[in-house]
Structure formats: C-alpha cells, structure tokens
Tab-separated table of C-alpha atoms in Angstrom:
chain	number	residue	atom	x	y	z
A	242	UNK	CA	0.000	0.000	0.000
A	243	UNK	CA	1.152	3.506	-0.803
A	244	UNK	CA	0.223	5.137	2.483
A	245	UNK	CA	0.940	8.612	1.152
A	246	UNK	CA	-2.418	8.310	-0.625
A	247	UNK	CA	-4.070	8.623	2.793
A	248	UNK	CA	-2.808	12.199	2.933
A	249	UNK	CA	-2.878	12.902	-0.796
A	250	UNK	CA	-5.885	10.932	-2.105
A	251	UNK	CA	-5.139	11.871	-5.699
A	252	UNK	CA	-2.266	9.363	-5.528
A	253	UNK	CA	-2.637	5.658	-6.300
A	254	UNK	CA	-2.954	3.775	-3.002
A	255	UNK	CA	-1.976	0.506	-4.648
A	256	UNK	CA	-5.051	-1.138	-3.117
A	257	UNK	CA	-7.770	-2.493	-5.430
A	258	UNK	CA	-10.651	-0.045	-5.402
A	259	UNK	CA	-8.566	2.351	-3.356
A	260	UNK	CA	-9.704	5.423	-5.256
A	261	UNK	CA	-13.348	4.471	-4.627
A	262	UNK	CA	-12.722	3.991	-0.928
A	263	UNK	CA	-10.785	7.230	-0.579
A	264	UNK	CA	-13.556	9.168	-2.314
A	265	UNK	CA	-16.160	7.530	-0.076
A	266	UNK	CA	-14.121	8.247	3.074
A	267	UNK	CA	-13.766	11.898	2.104
A	268	UNK	CA	-17.449	12.228	1.310
A	269	UNK	CA	-18.940	10.442	4.305
A	270	UNK	CA	-17.421	12.947	6.725
A	271	UNK	CA	-17.676	15.870	4.330
A	272	UNK	CA	-20.432	18.369	3.663
A	273	UNK	CA	-21.185	17.625	-0.006
A	274	UNK	CA	-24.166	15.269	-0.005
A	275	UNK	CA	-24.166	14.923	-3.792
A	276	UNK	CA	-20.517	13.834	-3.670
A	277	UNK	CA	-21.399	11.256	-1.019
A	278	UNK	CA	-24.275	9.893	-3.076
A	279	UNK	CA	-22.006	9.607	-6.118
A	280	UNK	CA	-19.195	7.997	-4.110
A	281	UNK	CA	-21.619	5.488	-2.586
A	282	UNK	CA	-22.984	4.475	-5.971
A	283	UNK	CA	-19.493	4.144	-7.449
A	284	UNK	CA	-18.348	2.046	-4.486
A	285	UNK	CA	-21.309	-0.306	-4.808
A	286	UNK	CA	-20.702	-0.723	-8.532
A	287	UNK	CA	-16.963	-1.202	-8.090
A	288	UNK	CA	-16.701	-3.417	-5.014
A	289	UNK	CA	-20.255	-4.644	-4.496
A	290	UNK	CA	-23.183	-3.471	-2.355
A	291	UNK	CA	-21.879	-5.022	0.857
A	292	UNK	CA	-18.755	-2.869	0.580
A	293	UNK	CA	-20.894	0.226	1.164
A	294	UNK	CA	-22.015	-0.756	4.645
A	295	UNK	CA	-18.562	-2.146	5.404
A	296	UNK	CA	-16.829	1.077	4.424
A	297	UNK	CA	-19.457	3.168	6.234
A	298	UNK	CA	-18.991	1.015	9.320
A	299	UNK	CA	-15.227	1.523	9.341
A	300	UNK	CA	-15.450	5.252	8.583
A	301	UNK	CA	-17.986	5.795	11.364
A	302	UNK	CA	-15.956	3.712	13.786
A	303	UNK	CA	-12.811	5.712	13.206
A	304	UNK	CA	-14.747	8.951	13.470
A	305	UNK	CA	-15.661	7.663	16.931
A	306	UNK	CA	-12.081	6.745	17.765
A	307	UNK	CA	-10.731	10.088	16.552
A	308	UNK	CA	-13.172	11.915	18.814
A	309	UNK	CA	-12.195	9.750	21.770
A	310	UNK	CA	-8.452	10.095	21.168
A	311	UNK	CA	-8.536	13.842	20.571
A	312	UNK	CA	-11.252	14.382	23.177
A	313	UNK	CA	-9.390	12.974	26.170
A	314	UNK	CA	-5.861	13.719	24.981
A	315	UNK	CA	-4.346	10.256	24.885
A	316	UNK	CA	-0.750	9.902	23.713
A	317	UNK	CA	0.495	7.384	21.184
A	318	UNK	CA	2.036	4.490	23.056
A	319	UNK	CA	5.851	4.307	23.128
A	320	UNK	CA	6.130	1.117	21.113
A	321	UNK	CA	4.054	2.561	18.272
A	322	UNK	CA	6.021	5.813	18.296
A	323	UNK	CA	9.252	3.864	17.854
A	324	UNK	CA	8.080	1.926	14.813
A	325	UNK	CA	6.289	4.826	13.085
A	326	UNK	CA	9.020	7.463	13.073
A	327	UNK	CA	9.578	7.342	9.300
A	328	UNK	CA	5.874	7.167	8.453
A	329	UNK	CA	5.011	10.103	10.690
A	330	UNK	CA	7.715	12.171	9.099
A	331	UNK	CA	6.717	11.156	5.569
A	332	UNK	CA	3.036	11.949	6.071
A	333	UNK	CA	3.496	15.078	8.157
A	334	UNK	CA	1.551	13.592	11.061
A	335	UNK	CA	3.834	15.285	13.584
A	336	UNK	CA	2.289	18.600	12.545
A	337	UNK	CA	-1.222	17.596	13.616
A	338	UNK	CA	-2.533	19.642	16.512
A	339	UNK	CA	-3.233	16.482	18.503
A	340	UNK	CA	0.416	15.394	18.194
A	341	UNK	CA	1.217	17.588	21.181
A	342	UNK	CA	-0.679	15.120	23.373
A	343	UNK	CA	2.189	12.718	22.738
A	344	UNK	CA	5.116	15.090	22.390
A	345	UNK	CA	4.349	16.985	25.602
A	346	UNK	CA	5.579	13.884	27.442
A	347	UNK	CA	8.828	13.621	25.500
A	348	UNK	CA	10.855	15.449	28.126
A	349	UNK	CA	9.522	13.243	30.963
B	27	UNK	CA	-36.656	-5.829	12.636
B	28	UNK	CA	-33.206	-4.826	11.384
B	29	UNK	CA	-32.375	-1.299	12.582
B	30	UNK	CA	-31.453	-0.495	8.984
B	31	UNK	CA	-34.214	-2.421	7.225
B	32	UNK	CA	-34.792	0.554	4.916
B	33	UNK	CA	-31.231	0.467	3.576
B	34	UNK	CA	-30.641	-0.271	-0.101
B	35	UNK	CA	-27.376	-1.907	0.939
B	36	UNK	CA	-27.026	-5.025	3.100
B	37	UNK	CA	-26.178	-4.339	6.734
B	38	UNK	CA	-24.963	-7.198	8.916
B	39	UNK	CA	-27.407	-8.214	11.618
B	40	UNK	CA	-24.835	-7.841	14.404
B	41	UNK	CA	-24.053	-4.283	13.318
B	42	UNK	CA	-27.713	-3.329	13.093
B	43	UNK	CA	-28.384	-4.904	16.483
B	44	UNK	CA	-25.556	-3.122	18.280
B	45	UNK	CA	-26.570	0.231	16.824
B	46	UNK	CA	-30.173	-0.362	17.859
B	47	UNK	CA	-29.250	-1.274	21.409
B	48	UNK	CA	-26.665	1.486	21.790
B	49	UNK	CA	-29.111	4.084	20.499
B	50	UNK	CA	-31.365	3.179	23.431
B	51	UNK	CA	-28.518	3.731	25.892
B	52	UNK	CA	-28.233	7.360	24.749
B	53	UNK	CA	-31.492	8.066	26.548
B	54	UNK	CA	-30.892	5.869	29.576
B	55	UNK	CA	-29.321	6.936	32.885
B	56	UNK	CA	-25.558	6.489	32.739
B	57	UNK	CA	-22.760	6.750	35.258
B	58	UNK	CA	-22.907	10.535	35.690
B	59	UNK	CA	-25.753	11.774	33.506
B	60	UNK	CA	-29.497	11.242	33.760
B	61	UNK	CA	-31.372	9.874	30.768
B	62	UNK	CA	-32.582	13.382	29.918
B	63	UNK	CA	-29.067	14.835	30.120
B	64	UNK	CA	-27.569	12.088	27.974
B	65	UNK	CA	-30.317	12.420	25.403
B	66	UNK	CA	-29.697	16.167	25.359
B	67	UNK	CA	-26.012	15.513	24.654
B	68	UNK	CA	-26.857	13.225	21.729
B	69	UNK	CA	-29.363	15.763	20.440
B	70	UNK	CA	-26.923	18.666	20.598
B	71	UNK	CA	-24.248	16.582	18.868
B	72	UNK	CA	-26.662	15.742	16.066
B	73	UNK	CA	-27.880	19.312	15.712
B	74	UNK	CA	-24.290	20.579	15.568
B	75	UNK	CA	-23.560	18.130	12.781
B	76	UNK	CA	-26.644	19.228	10.867
B	77	UNK	CA	-25.832	22.914	11.320
B	78	UNK	CA	-22.300	22.265	10.039
B	79	UNK	CA	-23.593	20.448	6.964
B	80	UNK	CA	-22.078	17.135	8.069
B	81	UNK	CA	-25.494	15.493	8.517
B	82	UNK	CA	-28.907	15.961	6.945
B	83	UNK	CA	-31.872	16.604	9.229
B	84	UNK	CA	-34.631	13.992	9.078
B	85	UNK	CA	-37.907	15.437	7.859
B	86	UNK	CA	-39.728	14.781	11.127
B	87	UNK	CA	-37.018	15.851	13.547
B	88	UNK	CA	-37.793	18.723	15.886
B	89	UNK	CA	-35.110	20.085	18.186
B	90	UNK	CA	-36.135	21.622	21.518
B	91	UNK	CA	-34.878	25.182	21.964
B	92	UNK	CA	-33.546	24.638	25.494
B	93	UNK	CA	-32.093	21.240	26.273
B	94	UNK	CA	-31.087	22.188	29.786
B	95	UNK	CA	-27.354	21.604	29.454
B	96	UNK	CA	-24.893	24.028	31.038
B	97	UNK	CA	-23.074	26.285	28.604
B	98	UNK	CA	-19.731	24.557	28.998
B	99	UNK	CA	-21.280	21.153	28.277
B	100	UNK	CA	-22.890	22.560	25.139
B	101	UNK	CA	-19.537	23.866	23.954
B	102	UNK	CA	-17.777	20.560	24.582
B	103	UNK	CA	-20.447	18.624	22.716
B	104	UNK	CA	-20.611	21.007	19.756
B	105	UNK	CA	-16.841	21.209	19.297
B	106	UNK	CA	-16.317	17.470	19.585
B	107	UNK	CA	-19.184	16.714	17.217
B	108	UNK	CA	-18.005	18.895	14.348
B	109	UNK	CA	-14.359	19.727	14.924
B	110	UNK	CA	-12.485	16.998	16.816
B	111	UNK	CA	-9.152	18.297	15.520
B	112	UNK	CA	-9.661	21.480	17.554
B	113	UNK	CA	-9.732	19.853	20.971
B	114	UNK	CA	-6.745	20.671	23.147
B	115	UNK	CA	-5.600	20.552	26.756
B	116	UNK	CA	-6.523	24.191	27.342
B	117	UNK	CA	-10.118	23.480	26.338
B	118	UNK	CA	-10.253	20.449	28.629
B	119	UNK	CA	-8.975	22.560	31.528
B	120	UNK	CA	-11.481	25.277	30.650
B	121	UNK	CA	-14.208	22.631	30.812
B	122	UNK	CA	-13.192	21.676	34.334
B	123	UNK	CA	-13.090	25.305	35.431
B	124	UNK	CA	-16.520	25.709	33.855
B	125	UNK	CA	-17.976	23.167	36.227
B	126	UNK	CA	-17.679	19.752	34.567
B	127	UNK	CA	-16.008	17.000	36.555
B	128	UNK	CA	-13.404	14.829	34.844
B	129	UNK	CA	-15.872	11.918	34.987
B	130	UNK	CA	-18.672	13.973	33.416
B	131	UNK	CA	-16.271	15.129	30.700
B	132	UNK	CA	-15.305	11.547	29.842
B	133	UNK	CA	-18.927	10.446	29.715
B	134	UNK	CA	-19.722	13.322	27.354
B	135	UNK	CA	-16.822	12.380	25.078
B	136	UNK	CA	-18.010	8.794	24.958
B	137	UNK	CA	-21.609	9.752	24.266
B	138	UNK	CA	-20.746	12.218	21.503
B	139	UNK	CA	-18.359	9.753	19.898
B	140	UNK	CA	-20.964	6.975	19.889
B	141	UNK	CA	-23.874	9.139	18.777
B	142	UNK	CA	-21.804	10.627	15.955
B	143	UNK	CA	-20.688	7.162	14.948
B	144	UNK	CA	-24.265	5.965	14.492
B	145	UNK	CA	-25.283	9.104	12.614
B	146	UNK	CA	-22.301	8.958	10.249
B	147	UNK	CA	-23.025	5.322	9.475
B	148	UNK	CA	-26.660	6.080	8.622
B	149	UNK	CA	-25.584	8.935	6.368
B	150	UNK	CA	-22.984	6.692	4.775
B	151	UNK	CA	-25.445	4.043	3.701
B	152	UNK	CA	-27.949	6.664	2.584
B	153	UNK	CA	-30.756	6.252	5.118
B	154	UNK	CA	-32.279	9.013	7.277
B	155	UNK	CA	-30.806	9.522	10.725
B	156	UNK	CA	-32.392	7.064	13.116
B	157	UNK	CA	-34.903	8.485	15.625
B	158	UNK	CA	-33.380	9.354	18.977
B	159	UNK	CA	-34.855	7.430	21.915
B	160	UNK	CA	-37.066	8.775	24.646
B	161	UNK	CA	-35.350	9.709	27.890
B	162	UNK	CA	-35.674	7.003	30.518
B	163	UNK	CA	-36.185	7.716	34.226
B	164	UNK	CA	-33.705	6.780	36.916
B	165	UNK	CA	-30.584	8.042	38.571
B	166	UNK	CA	-26.990	7.734	37.353
B	167	UNK	CA	-24.846	5.287	39.297
B	168	UNK	CA	-22.123	7.884	40.094
B	169	UNK	CA	-19.442	5.250	40.650
B	170	UNK	CA	-15.876	6.419	40.077
B	171	UNK	CA	-13.279	3.672	39.634
B	172	UNK	CA	-11.083	3.750	42.698
B	173	UNK	CA	-7.973	2.707	40.805
B	174	UNK	CA	-8.142	5.440	38.127
B	175	UNK	CA	-5.090	7.706	38.262
B	176	UNK	CA	-3.495	10.388	36.139
B	177	UNK	CA	-1.253	8.701	33.601
B	178	UNK	CA	-0.405	10.332	30.275
B	179	UNK	CA	-3.883	11.308	29.031
B	180	UNK	CA	-5.550	14.550	30.137
B	181	UNK	CA	-8.122	12.549	32.045
B	182	UNK	CA	-7.466	9.894	34.704
B	183	UNK	CA	-7.393	6.322	33.409
B	184	UNK	CA	-7.337	2.844	34.897
B	185	UNK	CA	-3.760	1.578	34.490
B	186	UNK	CA	-2.976	-1.677	32.783
B	187	UNK	CA	-2.576	-4.788	34.957
B	188	UNK	CA	-1.056	-5.370	37.403
B	189	UNK	CA	-1.235	-1.725	38.610
B	190	UNK	CA	-4.921	-1.466	37.692
B	191	UNK	CA	-5.814	-4.531	39.739
B	192	UNK	CA	-8.980	-6.517	39.286
B	193	UNK	CA	-10.840	-3.627	37.641
B	194	UNK	CA	-8.191	-3.461	34.925
B	195	UNK	CA	-8.282	-7.203	34.326
B	196	UNK	CA	-12.077	-7.103	34.122
B	197	UNK	CA	-11.997	-4.298	31.548
B	198	UNK	CA	-8.888	-5.061	29.518
B	199	UNK	CA	-8.088	-8.703	30.132
B	200	UNK	CA	-4.760	-9.834	31.562
B	201	UNK	CA	-2.463	-8.216	28.981
B	202	UNK	CA	-1.513	-4.530	28.603
B	203	UNK	CA	-3.670	-2.485	26.233
B	204	UNK	CA	-2.894	0.729	24.324
B	205	UNK	CA	-4.416	4.043	25.266
B	206	UNK	CA	-7.165	3.917	22.647
B	207	UNK	CA	-8.555	0.887	24.495
B	208	UNK	CA	-8.159	2.526	27.928
B	209	UNK	CA	-9.070	6.127	27.052
B	210	UNK	CA	-12.574	6.104	28.549
B	211	UNK	CA	-11.801	3.869	31.528
B	212	UNK	CA	-12.707	6.599	34.033
B	213	UNK	CA	-16.285	5.718	33.001
B	214	UNK	CA	-16.153	1.944	32.466
B	215	UNK	CA	-19.682	1.865	31.050
B	216	UNK	CA	-18.579	4.126	28.184
B	217	UNK	CA	-15.411	2.121	27.661
B	218	UNK	CA	-17.379	-1.095	27.287
B	219	UNK	CA	-19.816	0.525	24.853
B	220	UNK	CA	-16.932	1.878	22.758
B	221	UNK	CA	-15.281	-1.532	22.594
B	222	UNK	CA	-18.546	-3.262	21.681
B	223	UNK	CA	-18.767	-1.048	18.628
B	224	UNK	CA	-15.090	-1.534	17.833
B	225	UNK	CA	-15.456	-5.318	17.698
B	226	UNK	CA	-18.373	-5.143	15.288
B	227	UNK	CA	-17.555	-2.130	13.156
B	228	UNK	CA	-13.770	-2.504	12.744
B	229	UNK	CA	-12.839	-6.083	13.583
B	230	UNK	CA	-12.626	-8.419	16.582
B	231	UNK	CA	-9.710	-7.089	18.587
B	232	UNK	CA	-8.245	-10.537	19.180
B	233	UNK	CA	-7.714	-10.825	15.407
B	234	UNK	CA	-6.176	-7.425	14.847
B	235	UNK	CA	-2.765	-8.888	14.001
B	236	UNK	CA	-4.200	-11.333	11.444
B	237	UNK	CA	-3.728	-9.183	8.364
B	238	UNK	CA	-5.544	-11.584	6.062
B	239	UNK	CA	-8.599	-11.795	8.336
B	240	UNK	CA	-11.686	-10.479	6.534
B	241	UNK	CA	-14.399	-9.069	8.797
B	242	UNK	CA	-16.409	-7.068	6.238
B	243	UNK	CA	-17.948	-8.719	3.193
B	244	UNK	CA	-16.497	-7.173	0.075
B	245	UNK	CA	-13.537	-5.520	1.801
B	246	UNK	CA	-10.044	-6.879	2.390
B	247	UNK	CA	-8.089	-5.737	5.433
B	248	UNK	CA	-6.025	-3.415	3.226
B	249	UNK	CA	-9.199	-1.819	1.910
B	250	UNK	CA	-10.475	-1.392	5.461
B	251	UNK	CA	-7.246	0.346	6.438
B	252	UNK	CA	-7.549	2.751	3.495
B	253	UNK	CA	-10.889	3.961	4.863
B	254	UNK	CA	-9.692	4.042	8.474
B	255	UNK	CA	-6.491	5.876	7.639
B	256	UNK	CA	-8.134	8.449	5.397
B	257	UNK	CA	-10.845	9.306	7.930
B	258	UNK	CA	-8.288	9.734	10.709
B	259	UNK	CA	-6.118	11.881	8.438
B	260	UNK	CA	-9.041	14.197	7.701
B	261	UNK	CA	-9.837	14.383	11.420
B	262	UNK	CA	-6.140	15.104	12.078
B	263	UNK	CA	-5.964	12.374	14.663
B	264	UNK	CA	-2.302	11.789	15.532
B	265	UNK	CA	-3.236	8.632	17.402
C-alpha cells in the first residue's frame, strides 16, 4: 500500500478499489451530499453493495475513535512511536494539533 | 426488525443490532448523567452536525430550543461533534473550570463519539438519521473507579494490569492495552460501549494482528485500512 495516498488521495494507493474507498471516506465525513451519493454508488458498482455498509462502518468507527483520542488527549504508546518514526515524518503527522498530546511527554 | 431495514445496501445483523441497542442507551441513565441529560447531549451533537452540513436533518425531527445543558457542556459537545481536531488541553482545563467533573467530561466524550458514529453510518449508507430514543427515568450510578489515576492522558485512566488490579483485568483482560482501548476507563460503562462497537464495526480485537482476516464482506483488510487511515487523516488524529 502507498500510504501517502491517505494524505494525498489523488495518488494511487496501490489497493484495489482504493480510489473508490478514498472518495467515499472523504465524502462520508464531508459536507457535499451529492458527492457522497455519487461515491456510494461508485463504491457499490466497483466493489459490491456489501462494501458500502462495510466502508461506512469503518469510517464511522474511526470517526468515533478520533473523537475519543482527541477528546481525552491520549498519547500514542511508546512502542508505536518507535516503529512509526519514518511514516510520521513522511506523512506530516507530527504537525497535527493532537500530536502535542504525545510530544508533551517527551521530556519526561 | 433490522435497525437499517430501509437500507438499499445489506447491513450485517450484528451491526444493526448493536446500533439499535446502543441508540437506546443514549437516553438511559448512565454513570454521571441522567437519561434526559444524555439524550440532550446526543441531540446537541446531532444538531451541531446538521448545522455544520455534516449530517442531513430527518424530515420529522424537531429540536427543543432549550435542552437544559450548562453552557460549557454545550460547547464541549458542539466542538467534539463537528471539529475533533480542535480539541486541546486548554479546552479540557477550561471545561473543568466551567464546572464539569473529569468523569462527566469523559462520559460526554463517549456519548458524543458513539452518537456521531451511528449518525455517520446512517448517512454513509444513505438512510435518514435514526430516531433518537425517549429519555428514561432513573438516577446515574455515580461510581468512580477507585484505581483510576493520572497517567499520560488529560483525564485519569485505569492503568494496565497489574497496577490497575482486578478492575483493569475485568476491563482489559490480563495483557496490557494501548491508550485507545483505555481512554474512557474513568467511566467503564462508556469504555465497554466503545469496545462493543469496535469489535463489530472494525474487527474483533483478538484478530487485529491477522492481516488476512476479513471481517467485512467485500472488503479486504487493506481496503479497510484505506478507509480508516483516510478518515483519521481528515480528522487530524495523531493517534
């Protein structure tokens, strides 16, 4: 998988149907209802009707997790920080506002 | 009847069932909030999403003008519902100064996260937002876990075993768990509800390291991770 596509969805993710899933993910938490309707239809045609509820389930679940993580200020666990150094740098994740919830402990 | 029987797309029975049962809990007395207060929180979260254009209002939905929540609770709910990237430690501390307890804050976060989850799913499959439940009578239990301490999150959490003792083992099992599993442990009822959804909507947590395990019909694990990663990138979730 080309994980840079998660930040720049115009790139090829290398995952079958990736462009359909990226468009659906953008639309389901976006404000353009027509774009969501179009993305849903395209996803069903491309990966099958069950993929729509599956993708909606995952998108909704991670919307929940993002609200929990950002809402109570949890840090990324040490082990994960160690193995994601290159990825975080590549994707610019260290610049996210919520990154401070982890980095504020760095001097401890 | 399936909670999403009106969907044009197939929805697994276990997913429909957990959403149906968890929707009811939004109007039931919790650990710190009454049924009316919790329903008000879910209602404000939904209204904030509609006002921001992130959700579409159902034709028959009528929002009360005054839901009876204190101003600081309204602000927490509205910000978390529509702009989770804008939450920071200063806002949490402002919430405490505004009169919320740490336990009440955690319960609100859990409720907003779960209510938003159900609403986003409904929007995703193209059905109207599900009706919110009626508020149920009764008093909150008001039980604070005795072993919760300040670790590295803003809010107190129950440590992993062995430090967290029997309560930790009951919630997490015998092995250490990452913060996303323990984040809501100051209100164990919310933690359990969050994990129930996680098991059904993402994948069973005991299979998380099986990269060829397929939990969703029509989606490989790699395809699942594309959706998960993109949503978290848009929400600017470092975790």
